[in-house]
Amino acid sequence: MGRRSSWEGTPCPIARGADVLGEPWTLVILRDAHAGTTRFDGFRNRLGIADNVLSSRLARMVETGLMTRVPYRDGGRTRDEYRLTQAGADTLPVIHALGAWGDTYTRSPAPGEPMLLVHTPCGELTRPGEKCDHCGGDVNRAELRRFEKDTHEQVPLAEPVA
Ligand SMILES: [Zn+2]
């Protein structure tokens, strides 16, 4: 159901994946969605993104199956929040690896950090994968926390919706 593009339907899965994911705003929206941001205002406030750009990116992410709209009540009004699907949740290793690569091989005008993940059973940093880098134990999404360097807060990852 994705938008028509020159890469849609190509036999190469890397090209198809990049066609859906390979845009910086999409990737940072996903990064924040993994850490629990769901509402339009929440993404806007965290990212400093223009409303029209955010609106079009979220619409495309729903269209390509990364996110789904879930209604919620806001005062007397019904609005939609944006929740990760399983396909969206499964971008975690991609986002994490891209952040590590960018941190190593690209320059930043200001201090930044890759996405840091803590494996709660051992309390150490790890990568999303089948086994923890530190303790060797099994890693599942429910046991990972995003580590916020500024506050040292450990934020649970959003659970995907069906
Ligand atoms: Zn561990």
PDB file of C-alpha atoms and ligand atoms in Angstrom:
ATOM      1  CA  MET A   1       0.000   0.000   0.000  1.00  0.00           C
ATOM      2  CA  GLY A   2       3.037   2.294  -0.070  1.00  0.00           C
ATOM      3  CA  ARG A   3       3.314   5.354  -2.253  1.00  0.00           C
ATOM      4  CA  ARG A   4       4.412   4.687  -5.813  1.00  0.00           C
ATOM      5  CA  SER A   5       8.075   5.364  -6.274  1.00  0.00           C
ATOM      6  CA  SER A   6      10.784   4.279  -8.667  1.00  0.00           C
ATOM      7  CA  TRP A   7      12.063   1.822  -6.055  1.00  0.00           C
ATOM      8  CA  GLU A   8       8.756   0.217  -5.174  1.00  0.00           C
ATOM      9  CA  GLY A   9       8.714  -3.318  -6.471  1.00  0.00           C
ATOM     10  CA  THR A  10      12.446  -3.504  -7.141  1.00  0.00           C
ATOM     11  CA  PRO A  11      13.838  -6.959  -6.325  1.00  0.00           C
ATOM     12  CA  CYS A  12      16.504  -5.440  -4.056  1.00  0.00           C
ATOM     13  CA  PRO A  13      15.218  -5.381  -0.442  1.00  0.00           C
ATOM     14  CA  ILE A  14      17.885  -2.840   0.596  1.00  0.00           C
ATOM     15  CA  ALA A  15      16.613  -0.384  -2.000  1.00  0.00           C
ATOM     16  CA  ARG A  16      12.992  -1.022  -1.008  1.00  0.00           C
ATOM     17  CA  GLY A  17      13.855  -0.537   2.674  1.00  0.00           C
ATOM     18  CA  ALA A  18      15.777   2.653   1.974  1.00  0.00           C
ATOM     19  CA  ASP A  19      12.860   3.932  -0.094  1.00  0.00           C
ATOM     20  CA  VAL A  20      10.604   3.657   2.967  1.00  0.00           C
ATOM     21  CA  LEU A  21      13.114   4.592   5.698  1.00  0.00           C
ATOM     22  CA  GLY A  22      15.876   6.585   4.073  1.00  0.00           C
ATOM     23  CA  GLU A  23      14.873  10.142   4.858  1.00  0.00           C
ATOM     24  CA  PRO A  24      16.318  11.941   7.903  1.00  0.00           C
ATOM     25  CA  TRP A  25      13.039  13.210   9.364  1.00  0.00           C
ATOM     26  CA  THR A  26      11.467   9.762   9.058  1.00  0.00           C
ATOM     27  CA  LEU A  27      14.394   8.237  10.940  1.00  0.00           C
ATOM     28  CA  VAL A  28      14.393  10.746  13.800  1.00  0.00           C
ATOM     29  CA  ILE A  29      10.594  10.512  14.108  1.00  0.00           C
ATOM     30  CA  LEU A  30      11.077   6.740  14.464  1.00  0.00           C
ATOM     31  CA  ARG A  31      13.842   7.278  17.035  1.00  0.00           C
ATOM     32  CA  ASP A  32      11.477   9.317  19.205  1.00  0.00           C
ATOM     33  CA  ALA A  33       8.553   6.960  18.572  1.00  0.00           C
ATOM     34  CA  HIS A  34      10.654   4.071  19.951  1.00  0.00           C
ATOM     35  CA  ALA A  35      11.135   6.101  23.146  1.00  0.00           C
ATOM     36  CA  GLY A  36       7.400   6.705  23.525  1.00  0.00           C
ATOM     37  CA  THR A  37       6.524   9.915  21.687  1.00  0.00           C
ATOM     38  CA  THR A  38       3.109   9.429  20.063  1.00  0.00           C
ATOM     39  CA  ARG A  39       1.481  12.822  19.566  1.00  0.00           C
ATOM     40  CA  PHE A  40       1.936  15.428  16.847  1.00  0.00           C
ATOM     41  CA  ASP A  41       2.848  18.120  19.372  1.00  0.00           C
ATOM     42  CA  GLY A  42       5.294  15.777  21.081  1.00  0.00           C
ATOM     43  CA  PHE A  43       7.217  15.116  17.867  1.00  0.00           C
ATOM     44  CA  ARG A  44       7.118  18.802  16.954  1.00  0.00           C
ATOM     45  CA  ASN A  45       8.415  19.923  20.340  1.00  0.00           C
ATOM     46  CA  ARG A  46      11.196  17.342  20.443  1.00  0.00           C
ATOM     47  CA  LEU A  47      12.302  17.785  16.842  1.00  0.00           C
ATOM     48  CA  GLY A  48      11.652  21.454  16.081  1.00  0.00           C
ATOM     49  CA  ILE A  49      10.160  20.367  12.749  1.00  0.00           C
ATOM     50  CA  ALA A  50       7.761  22.532  10.723  1.00  0.00           C
ATOM     51  CA  ASP A  51       4.111  21.469  11.025  1.00  0.00           C
ATOM     52  CA  ASN A  52       3.654  20.856   7.313  1.00  0.00           C
ATOM     53  CA  VAL A  53       6.787  18.712   7.082  1.00  0.00           C
ATOM     54  CA  LEU A  54       5.845  16.692  10.167  1.00  0.00           C
ATOM     55  CA  SER A  55       2.326  16.237   8.871  1.00  0.00           C
ATOM     56  CA  SER A  56       3.517  14.919   5.505  1.00  0.00           C
ATOM     57  CA  ARG A  57       6.130  12.614   7.049  1.00  0.00           C
ATOM     58  CA  LEU A  58       3.640  11.105   9.496  1.00  0.00           C
ATOM     59  CA  ALA A  59       1.110  10.595   6.696  1.00  0.00           C
ATOM     60  CA  ARG A  60       3.717   8.774   4.603  1.00  0.00           C
ATOM     61  CA  MET A  61       4.770   6.674   7.608  1.00  0.00           C
ATOM     62  CA  VAL A  62       1.148   5.580   8.059  1.00  0.00           C
ATOM     63  CA  GLU A  63       0.876   4.899   4.329  1.00  0.00           C
ATOM     64  CA  THR A  64       4.019   2.761   4.283  1.00  0.00           C
ATOM     65  CA  GLY A  65       2.956   0.836   7.401  1.00  0.00           C
ATOM     66  CA  LEU A  66       5.524   2.099   9.940  1.00  0.00           C
ATOM     67  CA  MET A  67       2.894   3.815  12.090  1.00  0.00           C
ATOM     68  CA  THR A  68      -0.800   3.562  12.685  1.00  0.00           C
ATOM     69  CA  ARG A  69      -3.227   6.254  13.820  1.00  0.00           C
ATOM     70  CA  VAL A  70      -4.968   5.647  17.148  1.00  0.00           C
ATOM     71  CA  PRO A  71      -7.674   8.095  18.275  1.00  0.00           C
ATOM     72  CA  TYR A  72      -7.533   9.671  21.724  1.00  0.00           C
ATOM     73  CA  ARG A  73      -9.661  12.246  23.540  1.00  0.00           C
ATOM     74  CA  ASP A  74      -8.133  15.679  24.027  1.00  0.00           C
ATOM     75  CA  GLY A  75     -10.565  17.740  26.087  1.00  0.00           C
ATOM     76  CA  GLY A  76     -13.759  17.641  24.045  1.00  0.00           C
ATOM     77  CA  ARG A  77     -12.020  16.690  20.811  1.00  0.00           C
ATOM     78  CA  THR A  78     -10.862  13.458  19.277  1.00  0.00           C
ATOM     79  CA  ARG A  79      -7.355  13.519  17.861  1.00  0.00           C
ATOM     80  CA  ASP A  80      -5.061  10.849  16.454  1.00  0.00           C
ATOM     81  CA  GLU A  81      -1.828   9.748  17.959  1.00  0.00           C
ATOM     82  CA  TYR A  82       0.812   7.862  16.016  1.00  0.00           C
ATOM     83  CA  ARG A  83       1.856   4.459  17.299  1.00  0.00           C
ATOM     84  CA  LEU A  84       4.489   2.104  15.979  1.00  0.00           C
ATOM     85  CA  THR A  85       3.338  -0.990  14.127  1.00  0.00           C
ATOM     86  CA  GLN A  86       5.393  -4.174  14.310  1.00  0.00           C
ATOM     87  CA  ALA A  87       7.148  -3.029  11.122  1.00  0.00           C
ATOM     88  CA  GLY A  88       7.916   0.291  12.803  1.00  0.00           C
ATOM     89  CA  ALA A  89       9.123  -1.388  15.997  1.00  0.00           C
ATOM     90  CA  ASP A  90      11.384  -3.654  13.956  1.00  0.00           C
ATOM     91  CA  THR A  91      13.336  -0.603  12.736  1.00  0.00           C
ATOM     92  CA  LEU A  92      15.066  -0.410  16.138  1.00  0.00           C
ATOM     93  CA  PRO A  93      18.267  -2.221  15.054  1.00  0.00           C
ATOM     94  CA  VAL A  94      18.402  -0.115  11.877  1.00  0.00           C
ATOM     95  CA  ILE A  95      18.045   3.186  13.772  1.00  0.00           C
ATOM     96  CA  HIS A  96      20.553   2.090  16.406  1.00  0.00           C
ATOM     97  CA  ALA A  97      23.130   0.954  13.832  1.00  0.00           C
ATOM     98  CA  LEU A  98      22.709   4.113  11.765  1.00  0.00           C
ATOM     99  CA  GLY A  99      23.261   6.258  14.855  1.00  0.00           C
ATOM    100  CA  ALA A 100      26.436   4.366  15.737  1.00  0.00           C
ATOM    101  CA  TRP A 101      27.734   4.693  12.193  1.00  0.00           C
ATOM    102  CA  GLY A 102      26.890   8.404  12.057  1.00  0.00           C
ATOM    103  CA  ASP A 103      28.570   8.997  15.398  1.00  0.00           C
ATOM    104  CA  THR A 104      31.762   7.350  14.153  1.00  0.00           C
ATOM    105  CA  TYR A 105      32.013   8.607  10.587  1.00  0.00           C
ATOM    106  CA  THR A 106      30.228  11.968  10.336  1.00  0.00           C
ATOM    107  CA  ARG A 107      30.959  15.317  11.947  1.00  0.00           C
ATOM    108  CA  SER A 108      28.663  17.292  14.219  1.00  0.00           C
ATOM    109  CA  PRO A 109      28.807  21.033  14.950  1.00  0.00           C
ATOM    110  CA  ALA A 110      27.582  20.293  18.487  1.00  0.00           C
ATOM    111  CA  PRO A 111      27.881  17.320  20.827  1.00  0.00           C
ATOM    112  CA  GLY A 112      25.447  14.591  19.922  1.00  0.00           C
ATOM    113  CA  GLU A 113      25.080  10.963  20.756  1.00  0.00           C
ATOM    114  CA  PRO A 114      23.939   7.778  19.138  1.00  0.00           C
ATOM    115  CA  MET A 115      20.817   6.085  20.472  1.00  0.00           C
ATOM    116  CA  LEU A 116      21.942   4.412  23.703  1.00  0.00           C
ATOM    117  CA  LEU A 117      20.105   1.318  24.886  1.00  0.00           C
ATOM    118  CA  VAL A 118      20.357  -0.302  28.308  1.00  0.00           C
ATOM    119  CA  HIS A 119      19.683  -4.020  28.833  1.00  0.00           C
ATOM    120  CA  THR A 120      17.780  -3.924  32.114  1.00  0.00           C
ATOM    121  CA  PRO A 121      18.671  -7.433  33.415  1.00  0.00           C
ATOM    122  CA  CYS A 122      22.389  -6.486  33.532  1.00  0.00           C
ATOM    123  CA  GLY A 123      22.063  -2.673  33.534  1.00  0.00           C
ATOM    124  CA  GLU A 124      24.670  -2.191  30.797  1.00  0.00           C
ATOM    125  CA  LEU A 125      24.592  -0.659  27.335  1.00  0.00           C
ATOM    126  CA  THR A 126      23.857  -3.052  24.527  1.00  0.00           C
ATOM    127  CA  ARG A 127      22.767  -3.233  20.916  1.00  0.00           C
ATOM    128  CA  PRO A 128      19.377  -4.513  19.850  1.00  0.00           C
ATOM    129  CA  GLY A 129      19.934  -8.094  18.771  1.00  0.00           C
ATOM    130  CA  GLU A 130      19.348 -11.594  19.977  1.00  0.00           C
ATOM    131  CA  LYS A 131      22.036 -11.562  22.674  1.00  0.00           C
ATOM    132  CA  CYS A 132      23.236  -8.784  24.977  1.00  0.00           C
ATOM    133  CA  ASP A 133      26.724  -7.472  24.160  1.00  0.00           C
ATOM    134  CA  HIS A 134      27.514  -7.270  27.851  1.00  0.00           C
ATOM    135  CA  CYS A 135      25.961 -10.271  29.621  1.00  0.00           C
ATOM    136  CA  GLY A 136      25.205 -12.550  26.690  1.00  0.00           C
ATOM    137  CA  GLY A 137      21.606 -12.939  27.845  1.00  0.00           C
ATOM    138  CA  ASP A 138      18.650 -12.908  25.496  1.00  0.00           C
ATOM    139  CA  VAL A 139      17.477  -9.436  24.514  1.00  0.00           C
ATOM    140  CA  ASN A 140      13.836  -8.651  24.022  1.00  0.00           C
ATOM    141  CA  ARG A 141      12.304  -5.263  23.437  1.00  0.00           C
ATOM    142  CA  ALA A 142      10.522  -5.143  26.796  1.00  0.00           C
ATOM    143  CA  GLU A 143      13.897  -5.380  28.571  1.00  0.00           C
ATOM    144  CA  LEU A 144      15.521  -2.496  26.682  1.00  0.00           C
ATOM    145  CA  ARG A 145      15.475   1.123  27.846  1.00  0.00           C
ATOM    146  CA  ARG A 146      16.609   4.185  25.988  1.00  0.00           C
ATOM    147  CA  PHE A 147      19.280   5.877  28.075  1.00  0.00           C
ATOM    148  CA  GLU A 148      18.968   9.671  28.165  1.00  0.00           C
ATOM    149  CA  LYS A 149      22.458  11.037  28.629  1.00  0.00           C
ATOM    150  CA  ASP A 150      21.340  14.426  30.010  1.00  0.00           C
ATOM    151  CA  THR A 151      19.005  13.151  32.720  1.00  0.00           C
ATOM    152  CA  HIS A 152      20.334   9.577  33.089  1.00  0.00           C
ATOM    153  CA  GLU A 153      16.712   8.559  32.771  1.00  0.00           C
ATOM    154  CA  GLN A 154      15.983   5.097  31.361  1.00  0.00           C
ATOM    155  CA  VAL A 155      12.923   5.290  29.130  1.00  0.00           C
ATOM    156  CA  PRO A 156      10.978   2.106  28.294  1.00  0.00           C
ATOM    157  CA  LEU A 157      10.509   1.429  24.595  1.00  0.00           C
ATOM    158  CA  ALA A 158       7.078   1.789  23.071  1.00  0.00           C
ATOM    159  CA  GLU A 159       5.241  -1.464  22.446  1.00  0.00           C
ATOM    160  CA  PRO A 160       3.956  -1.884  18.894  1.00  0.00           C
ATOM    161  CA  VAL A 161       0.221  -1.987  18.259  1.00  0.00           C
ATOM    162  CA  ALA A 162      -1.373  -4.660  16.118  1.00  0.00           C
TER     163      ALA A 162
HETATM  164 ZN    ZN B   1      22.864  -7.577  29.366  1.00  0.00          ZN
END
